[in-house]
mmCIF file of C-alpha atoms in Angstrom:
data_model
loop_
_atom_site.group_PDB
_atom_site.id
_atom_site.type_symbol
_atom_site.label_atom_id
_atom_site.label_comp_id
_atom_site.label_asym_id
_atom_site.label_seq_id
_atom_site.Cartn_x
_atom_site.Cartn_y
_atom_site.Cartn_z
ATOM 1 C CA MET T 814 10.727 -28.463 30.566
ATOM 2 C CA ALA T 815 12.222 -29.593 27.131
ATOM 3 C CA ALA T 816 15.653 -30.156 27.707
ATOM 4 C CA ASP T 817 16.798 -30.492 24.147
ATOM 5 C CA CYS T 818 18.570 -27.271 22.815
ATOM 6 C CA GLY T 819 16.765 -27.169 19.504
ATOM 7 C CA ALA T 820 13.243 -28.027 21.247
ATOM 8 C CA ASN T 821 13.941 -24.958 23.544
ATOM 9 C CA CYS T 822 14.703 -22.671 20.681
ATOM 10 C CA ALA T 823 11.603 -23.652 18.967
ATOM 11 C CA ARG T 824 9.791 -22.948 22.214
ATOM 12 C CA TRP T 825 10.774 -19.700 22.580
ATOM 13 C CA LEU T 826 10.462 -18.628 18.983
ATOM 14 C CA LEU T 827 7.068 -19.896 18.833
ATOM 15 C CA CYS T 828 6.424 -18.155 22.109
ATOM 16 C CA LEU T 829 7.488 -14.875 20.847
ATOM 17 C CA ALA T 830 6.150 -15.254 17.341
ATOM 18 C CA ASN T 831 2.643 -15.682 18.613
ATOM 19 C CA PHE T 832 3.052 -13.320 21.215
ATOM 20 C CA ILE T 833 3.736 -10.476 18.671
ATOM 21 C CA PHE T 834 0.463 -11.906 16.765
ATOM 22 C CA ILE T 835 -1.557 -11.710 20.220
ATOM 23 C CA CYS T 836 -0.509 -8.339 20.281
ATOM 24 C CA VAL T 837 -1.267 -7.315 16.472
ATOM 25 C CA SER T 838 -4.500 -9.433 16.520
ATOM 26 C CA THR T 839 -5.905 -7.478 19.589
ATOM 27 C CA GLY T 840 -5.346 -4.382 18.528
ATOM 28 C CA VAL T 841 -6.966 -5.360 15.368
ATOM 29 C CA LEU T 842 -10.006 -6.289 17.283
ATOM 30 C CA ILE T 843 -10.311 -3.510 19.453
ATOM 31 C CA VAL T 844 -10.014 -1.338 16.409
ATOM 32 C CA GLY T 845 -12.861 -3.225 14.944
ATOM 33 C CA THR T 846 -15.329 -3.453 17.832
ATOM 34 C CA TRP T 847 -14.679 0.230 18.239
ATOM 35 C CA LEU T 848 -15.578 0.953 14.841
ATOM 36 C CA ALA T 849 -18.880 -1.025 14.977
ATOM 37 C CA ALA T 850 -19.744 0.356 18.351
ATOM 38 C CA ASP T 851 -19.055 4.137 17.855
ATOM 39 C CA LYS T 852 -17.529 5.236 14.858
ATOM 40 C CA ALA T 853 -18.128 8.667 15.292
ATOM 41 C CA SER T 854 -15.844 8.700 18.436
ATOM 42 C CA PHE T 855 -13.086 6.608 16.025
ATOM 43 C CA VAL T 856 -13.365 9.238 13.473
ATOM 44 C CA ASN T 857 -13.150 12.244 15.909
ATOM 45 C CA LEU T 858 -10.201 10.919 17.606
ATOM 46 C CA THR T 859 -8.424 10.172 13.851
ATOM 47 C CA LEU T 860 -9.201 13.595 12.860
ATOM 48 C CA ASN T 861 -7.860 15.168 16.204
ATOM 49 C CA VAL T 862 -4.720 12.947 15.947
ATOM 50 C CA THR T 863 -4.167 13.924 12.310
ATOM 51 C CA ILE T 864 -5.258 17.535 12.188
ATOM 52 C CA SER T 865 -3.127 18.800 15.370
ATOM 53 C CA LYS T 866 -0.337 20.557 14.954
ATOM 54 C CA ASP T 867 1.244 18.458 17.469
ATOM 55 C CA SER T 868 0.658 15.559 15.117
ATOM 56 C CA PRO T 869 3.989 13.475 13.605
ATOM 57 C CA VAL T 870 1.425 12.737 10.443
ATOM 58 C CA SER T 871 -0.071 16.510 10.370
ATOM 59 C CA PRO T 872 2.489 17.523 7.445
ATOM 60 C CA PHE T 873 1.271 14.969 5.450
ATOM 61 C CA VAL T 874 -2.309 15.658 5.176
ATOM 62 C CA GLY T 875 -3.886 19.043 3.678
ATOM 63 C CA GLU T 876 -6.495 21.243 4.737
ATOM 64 C CA ASN T 877 -9.048 18.806 3.099
ATOM 65 C CA ALA T 878 -8.052 15.933 5.825
ATOM 66 C CA GLU T 879 -11.032 16.430 7.978
ATOM 67 C CA LYS T 880 -13.556 16.522 4.646
ATOM 68 C CA ILE T 881 -11.729 13.269 3.726
ATOM 69 C CA LEU T 882 -11.984 11.391 6.820
ATOM 70 C CA LYS T 883 -15.537 12.183 7.272
ATOM 71 C CA GLU T 884 -16.481 11.297 4.079
ATOM 72 C CA PHE T 885 -14.927 7.843 4.606
ATOM 73 C CA VAL T 886 -17.392 6.973 7.432
ATOM 74 C CA GLU T 887 -20.747 7.975 5.382
ATOM 75 C CA PRO T 888 -21.692 4.782 3.895
ATOM 76 C CA ALA T 889 -22.358 1.226 5.863
ATOM 77 C CA VAL T 890 -18.994 -0.097 4.038
ATOM 78 C CA ILE T 891 -17.276 0.917 7.183
ATOM 79 C CA GLU T 892 -19.420 -1.350 9.374
ATOM 80 C CA GLN T 893 -18.725 -4.118 7.002
ATOM 81 C CA ALA T 894 -14.888 -3.356 7.240
ATOM 82 C CA ALA T 895 -15.353 -3.095 11.002
ATOM 83 C CA TYR T 896 -16.717 -6.718 11.294
ATOM 84 C CA ILE T 897 -14.132 -7.706 8.817
ATOM 85 C CA LEU T 898 -11.686 -6.620 11.205
ATOM 86 C CA ILE T 899 -13.516 -8.270 14.286
ATOM 87 C CA ALA T 900 -13.435 -11.290 12.387
ATOM 88 C CA ALA T 901 -9.542 -11.460 11.363
ATOM 89 C CA GLY T 902 -8.698 -10.130 14.619
ATOM 90 C CA ALA T 903 -10.297 -13.086 16.367
ATOM 91 C CA PHE T 904 -9.454 -15.531 14.093
ATOM 92 C CA ILE T 905 -5.564 -14.491 14.242
ATOM 93 C CA LEU T 906 -5.643 -13.978 17.843
ATOM 94 C CA ILE T 907 -7.265 -17.712 18.486
ATOM 95 C CA ILE T 908 -4.365 -19.101 16.617
ATOM 96 C CA SER T 909 -1.703 -17.244 17.959
ATOM 97 C CA PHE T 910 -3.104 -17.923 21.559
ATOM 98 C CA LEU T 911 -3.077 -21.857 20.934
ATOM 99 C CA GLY T 912 0.407 -21.958 19.872
ATOM 100 C CA TYR T 913 1.671 -19.325 22.503
ATOM 101 C CA CYS T 914 -0.015 -21.364 25.121
ATOM 102 C CA GLY T 915 1.145 -24.583 23.899
ATOM 103 C CA ALA T 916 4.670 -23.692 23.928
ATOM 104 C CA ILE T 917 4.524 -22.012 27.131
ATOM 105 C CA LYS T 918 2.643 -24.775 28.936
ATOM 106 C CA GLU T 919 4.425 -27.464 26.409
ATOM 107 C CA SER T 920 1.209 -28.857 25.827
ATOM 108 C CA ARG T 921 1.100 -31.458 23.499
ATOM 109 C CA VAL T 922 -2.937 -30.993 22.425
ATOM 110 C CA LEU T 923 -2.465 -27.340 22.114
ATOM 111 C CA LEU T 924 0.830 -27.321 19.714
ATOM 112 C CA THR T 925 -1.063 -30.491 17.876
ATOM 113 C CA ALA T 926 -3.782 -28.019 17.215
ATOM 114 C CA TYR T 927 -1.976 -25.113 16.506
ATOM 115 C CA GLY T 928 0.047 -27.268 14.036
ATOM 116 C CA ILE T 929 -3.102 -28.471 12.220
ATOM 117 C CA PHE T 930 -4.617 -25.104 11.750
ATOM 118 C CA LEU T 931 -1.647 -24.015 10.243
ATOM 119 C CA ILE T 932 -1.489 -26.709 7.805
ATOM 120 C CA ILE T 933 -5.146 -26.067 6.761
ATOM 121 C CA ILE T 934 -4.438 -22.530 6.275
ATOM 122 C CA PHE T 935 -1.151 -23.293 4.470
ATOM 123 C CA ALA T 936 -3.276 -26.113 2.104
ATOM 124 C CA LEU T 937 -6.092 -23.275 1.373
ATOM 125 C CA GLN T 938 -3.204 -20.867 0.443
ATOM 126 C CA ILE T 939 -1.802 -23.294 -1.979
ATOM 127 C CA ALA T 940 -5.034 -24.371 -3.225
ATOM 128 C CA LEU T 941 -6.338 -20.615 -3.785
ATOM 129 C CA ILE T 942 -3.002 -20.015 -5.632
ATOM 130 C CA LEU T 943 -3.278 -22.904 -7.911
ATOM 131 C CA LEU T 944 -6.892 -22.038 -8.640
ATOM 132 C CA CYS T 945 -5.963 -18.667 -9.447
ATOM 133 C CA THR T 946 -3.692 -19.966 -11.947
ATOM 134 C CA LEU T 947 -5.083 -22.609 -13.599
ATOM 135 C CA TYR T 948 -8.174 -20.767 -13.826
ATOM 136 C CA LYS T 949 -7.006 -17.193 -14.456
ATOM 137 C CA SER T 950 -9.335 -16.157 -16.939
ATOM 138 C CA GLN T 951 -12.441 -16.883 -14.778
ATOM 139 C CA ALA T 952 -10.785 -15.629 -11.762
ATOM 140 C CA ASP T 953 -10.120 -12.090 -13.937
ATOM 141 C CA HIS T 954 -13.481 -12.343 -15.127
ATOM 142 C CA HIS T 955 -14.835 -12.430 -11.573
ATOM 143 C CA SER T 956 -12.614 -10.054 -10.212
ATOM 144 C CA LYS T 957 -13.801 -7.415 -12.898
ATOM 145 C CA GLY T 958 -17.196 -7.937 -12.409
ATOM 146 C CA PHE T 959 -17.101 -7.312 -8.754
ATOM 147 C CA LEU T 960 -15.008 -4.341 -9.100
ATOM 148 C CA LYS T 961 -17.381 -3.059 -11.994
ATOM 149 C CA SER T 962 -20.397 -3.971 -9.559
ATOM 150 C CA THR T 963 -19.015 -1.439 -6.994
ATOM 151 C CA LEU T 964 -18.664 1.237 -9.494
ATOM 152 C CA SER T 965 -22.344 1.156 -11.088
ATOM 153 C CA LYS T 966 -23.774 0.820 -7.704
ATOM 154 C CA TYR T 967 -22.314 3.027 -5.686
ATOM 155 C CA TYR T 968 -20.083 5.237 -7.420
ATOM 156 C CA THR T 969 -21.159 9.350 -7.309
ATOM 157 C CA THR T 970 -19.956 12.351 -7.852
ATOM 158 C CA GLY T 971 -20.688 16.024 -6.232
ATOM 159 C CA ASP T 972 -20.765 16.958 -2.402
ATOM 160 C CA ASN T 973 -22.119 13.723 -0.982
ATOM 161 C CA LYS T 974 -19.304 11.371 -1.641
ATOM 162 C CA ASP T 975 -19.278 8.310 -0.014
ATOM 163 C CA ALA T 976 -16.445 5.776 1.294
ATOM 164 C CA VAL T 977 -16.707 3.763 -2.230
ATOM 165 C CA THR T 978 -16.714 6.848 -4.072
ATOM 166 C CA LEU T 979 -13.677 8.320 -2.087
ATOM 167 C CA SER T 980 -11.642 5.037 -2.308
ATOM 168 C CA TRP T 981 -12.036 4.601 -6.457
ATOM 169 C CA ASP T 982 -11.006 8.674 -6.222
ATOM 170 C CA LEU T 983 -7.792 7.733 -4.582
ATOM 171 C CA ILE T 984 -7.124 4.444 -6.555
ATOM 172 C CA MET T 985 -7.434 6.478 -9.744
ATOM 173 C CA ALA T 986 -5.481 9.425 -8.789
ATOM 174 C CA GLN T 987 -2.632 7.523 -7.467
ATOM 175 C CA MET T 988 -2.554 4.994 -10.012
ATOM 176 C CA SER T 989 -3.263 7.212 -12.798
ATOM 177 C CA CYS T 990 -5.942 5.482 -14.477
ATOM 178 C CA CYS T 991 -9.761 5.442 -15.032
ATOM 179 C CA GLY T 992 -12.367 3.065 -14.097
ATOM 180 C CA VAL T 993 -12.121 -0.833 -14.258
ATOM 181 C CA ASP T 994 -11.379 -1.181 -17.985
ATOM 182 C CA GLY T 995 -11.826 2.820 -18.966
ATOM 183 C CA TYR T 996 -14.241 5.728 -18.949
ATOM 184 C CA GLU T 997 -16.752 3.674 -20.494
ATOM 185 C CA ASP T 998 -17.355 2.126 -16.908
ATOM 186 C CA PHE T 999 -18.951 5.282 -15.626
ATOM 187 C CA ARG T 1000 -21.693 5.128 -18.293
ATOM 188 C CA THR T 1001 -22.988 2.211 -16.217
ATOM 189 C CA ALA T 1002 -22.638 4.067 -12.980
ATOM 190 C CA ARG T 1003 -25.735 4.855 -12.006
ATOM 191 C CA LEU T 1004 -25.856 7.255 -9.172
ATOM 192 C CA PHE T 1005 -22.774 8.789 -11.191
ATOM 193 C CA VAL T 1006 -25.139 9.336 -14.094
ATOM 194 C CA GLU T 1007 -27.758 10.720 -12.084
ATOM 195 C CA LYS T 1008 -25.507 13.421 -10.334
ATOM 196 C CA SER T 1009 -24.099 14.424 -13.596
ATOM 197 C CA SER T 1010 -26.811 14.893 -15.351
ATOM 198 C CA GLU T 1011 -28.574 17.384 -12.145
ATOM 199 C CA GLU T 1012 -25.221 19.279 -12.632
ATOM 200 C CA GLY T 1013 -25.837 19.940 -15.861
ATOM 201 C CA LEU T 1014 -21.982 20.102 -17.172
ATOM 202 C CA GLY T 1015 -22.344 17.364 -19.404
ATOM 203 C CA ARG T 1016 -19.818 15.563 -17.515
ATOM 204 C CA GLN T 1017 -18.358 12.364 -19.056
ATOM 205 C CA VAL T 1018 -15.654 11.154 -16.240
ATOM 206 C CA PRO T 1019 -14.928 12.324 -12.502
ATOM 207 C CA GLU T 1020 -11.990 14.725 -11.871
ATOM 208 C CA SER T 1021 -9.854 11.774 -10.610
ATOM 209 C CA CYS T 1022 -9.885 10.461 -14.332
ATOM 210 C CA CYS T 1023 -7.761 13.535 -15.413
ATOM 211 C CA ILE T 1024 -4.303 14.588 -15.402
ATOM 212 C CA LEU T 1025 -4.250 16.483 -11.982
ATOM 213 C CA THR T 1026 -2.099 19.154 -10.888
ATOM 214 C CA GLY T 1027 -1.046 20.368 -7.156
ATOM 215 C CA ASP T 1028 -1.992 17.949 -4.435
ATOM 216 C CA PRO T 1029 -3.641 14.538 -5.481
ATOM 217 C CA LEU T 1030 -6.102 14.545 -2.851
ATOM 218 C CA LEU T 1031 -7.554 17.839 -3.935
ATOM 219 C CA PHE T 1032 -8.615 15.752 -7.386
ATOM 220 C CA LYS T 1033 -8.109 19.238 -9.222
ATOM 221 C CA PRO T 1034 -7.421 18.593 -12.950
ATOM 222 C CA ALA T 1035 -4.564 20.269 -14.878
ATOM 223 C CA ASP T 1036 -7.344 20.979 -17.860
ATOM 224 C CA PRO T 1037 -10.800 22.116 -16.446
ATOM 225 C CA SER T 1038 -12.324 20.544 -19.593
ATOM 226 C CA CYS T 1039 -11.371 17.309 -18.997
ATOM 227 C CA ILE T 1040 -14.455 16.127 -17.410
ATOM 228 C CA ILE T 1041 -16.409 17.475 -20.105
ATOM 229 C CA SER T 1042 -14.268 16.489 -23.128
ATOM 230 C CA PRO T 1043 -11.670 13.811 -21.754
ATOM 231 C CA THR T 1044 -8.967 12.976 -24.123
ATOM 232 C CA GLN T 1045 -5.459 10.987 -24.466
ATOM 233 C CA SER T 1046 -3.426 14.211 -23.383
ATOM 234 C CA ASN T 1047 -5.563 15.497 -20.719
ATOM 235 C CA SER T 1048 -6.705 12.379 -18.984
ATOM 236 C CA TYR T 1049 -6.253 8.591 -18.454
ATOM 237 C CA LEU T 1050 -9.188 7.818 -20.184
ATOM 238 C CA SER T 1051 -8.450 4.464 -21.860
ATOM 239 C CA THR T 1052 -5.894 3.636 -18.892
ATOM 240 C CA GLY T 1053 -8.064 0.675 -16.959
ATOM 241 C CA CYS T 1054 -7.241 0.580 -13.170
ATOM 242 C CA TYR T 1055 -7.253 -3.302 -13.643
ATOM 243 C CA ALA T 1056 -5.005 -3.416 -16.576
ATOM 244 C CA LYS T 1057 -2.536 -0.830 -14.566
ATOM 245 C CA PHE T 1058 -2.692 -2.905 -11.475
ATOM 246 C CA SER T 1059 -1.866 -6.234 -13.378
ATOM 247 C CA PHE T 1060 1.130 -4.232 -15.137
ATOM 248 C CA MET T 1061 1.987 -3.222 -11.765
ATOM 249 C CA VAL T 1062 2.194 -6.695 -10.077
ATOM 250 C CA THR T 1063 4.229 -7.911 -13.620
ATOM 251 C CA GLU T 1064 6.695 -5.116 -13.101
ATOM 252 C CA ASN T 1065 7.255 -6.058 -9.494
ATOM 253 C CA LEU T 1066 7.188 -9.955 -9.774
ATOM 254 C CA ASP T 1067 10.354 -10.628 -8.056
ATOM 255 C CA LEU T 1068 8.978 -9.006 -4.880
ATOM 256 C CA VAL T 1069 5.745 -10.284 -5.198
ATOM 257 C CA ILE T 1070 7.007 -13.779 -5.229
ATOM 258 C CA GLY T 1071 9.644 -12.745 -2.570
ATOM 259 C CA VAL T 1072 6.845 -12.048 -0.065
ATOM 260 C CA VAL T 1073 4.735 -15.279 -1.094
ATOM 261 C CA VAL T 1074 8.058 -17.375 -0.103
ATOM 262 C CA VAL T 1075 8.436 -15.335 2.705
ATOM 263 C CA VAL T 1076 5.316 -16.118 4.169
ATOM 264 C CA ALA T 1077 4.972 -19.408 2.836
ATOM 265 C CA ALA T 1078 8.524 -19.952 4.848
ATOM 266 C CA THR T 1079 7.225 -18.549 8.007
ATOM 267 C CA GLN T 1080 4.032 -20.671 8.158
ATOM 268 C CA LEU T 1081 6.258 -23.810 7.348
ATOM 269 C CA LEU T 1082 8.705 -23.165 10.103
ATOM 270 C CA ALA T 1083 5.865 -22.567 12.644
ATOM 271 C CA ILE T 1084 4.568 -25.945 11.322
ATOM 272 C CA ILE T 1085 7.858 -27.742 11.881
ATOM 273 C CA PHE T 1086 8.640 -26.196 15.413
ATOM 274 C CA SER T 1087 5.257 -26.862 16.762
ATOM 275 C CA PHE T 1088 5.618 -30.637 15.877
ATOM 276 C CA CYS T 1089 9.045 -30.610 16.943
ATOM 277 C CA LEU T 1090 8.498 -29.322 20.020
ATOM 278 C CA CYS T 1091 5.229 -31.473 20.698
ATOM 279 C CA ARG T 1092 7.437 -34.564 19.916
ATOM 280 C CA ALA T 1093 10.169 -33.303 22.426
ATOM 281 C CA VAL T 1094 7.788 -32.887 24.895
ATOM 282 C CA GLY T 1095 6.159 -36.341 24.621
ATOM 283 C CA GLN T 1096 9.876 -38.049 24.487
ATOM 284 C CA GLU T 1097 10.577 -36.219 27.979
ATOM 285 C CA ARG T 1098 7.249 -37.248 29.602
ATOM 286 C CA ASP T 1099 8.095 -40.977 28.318
ATOM 287 C CA TYR T 1100 11.609 -40.386 29.934
ATOM 288 C CA TYR T 1101 10.266 -39.459 33.251
ATOM 289 C CA TYR T 1102 7.394 -42.369 33.242
ATOM 290 C CA LYS T 1103 9.859 -44.704 32.517
ATOM 291 C CA TYR T 1104 12.705 -43.750 34.882
#
């Protein structure tokens, strides 16, 4: 055991931090696996928890909670989300396991591997930030292209809404915006145009683009004619969600920078602690071998 006080502090801090990450990543891995294997039972349990009278979250969900949750599991996007959860959970679990076992067993091999992995992750994050800063216009273009593709390929209206449609509706209702750049994005949404034609109402925008009244989850326009004749006074037809999100980030830039600094500082401390502990273990073993 490393006798140095600083090394002992580093050791137990690494153990504690990585143990927490092991617990969290294990939970993410279990949820992802469960969702991929049997999403129906996961959704039923979620419904029982949220709708139950004894549930602590029941006051925050309305009568349409069951419908909303069920709509979230219709398309294949949920299965893709499950695989993303599995991959993220497994990745974090492996790295956290290296850090925890390396610290608790004082293994120089595991600590070195853990430190190298963190350095690679840290370097990739720095590279991503630099690329997004240097090529902001290209990044904005590709981001908008991806978001518009989700609208044009998957967004629909009517009773058979899927997870992509409902996600967009929730975003637009909560952020008070319409489409990626504005209401014209829905003219290229193939499924939306087809369903609107079948309705025969002359629909131009979904309800979530309108100024809503009551519970936002109900998507009830204050002006019923908004979906047919959207204007600046009854809708957010000219307010794109991408511009609105960019404005929100700019307005809260101090918070964003603070979060980035905290994450970077945490990773740097973990890297320093792992190599300091590794060095202390090596010096102690050299001392024992020598004397």
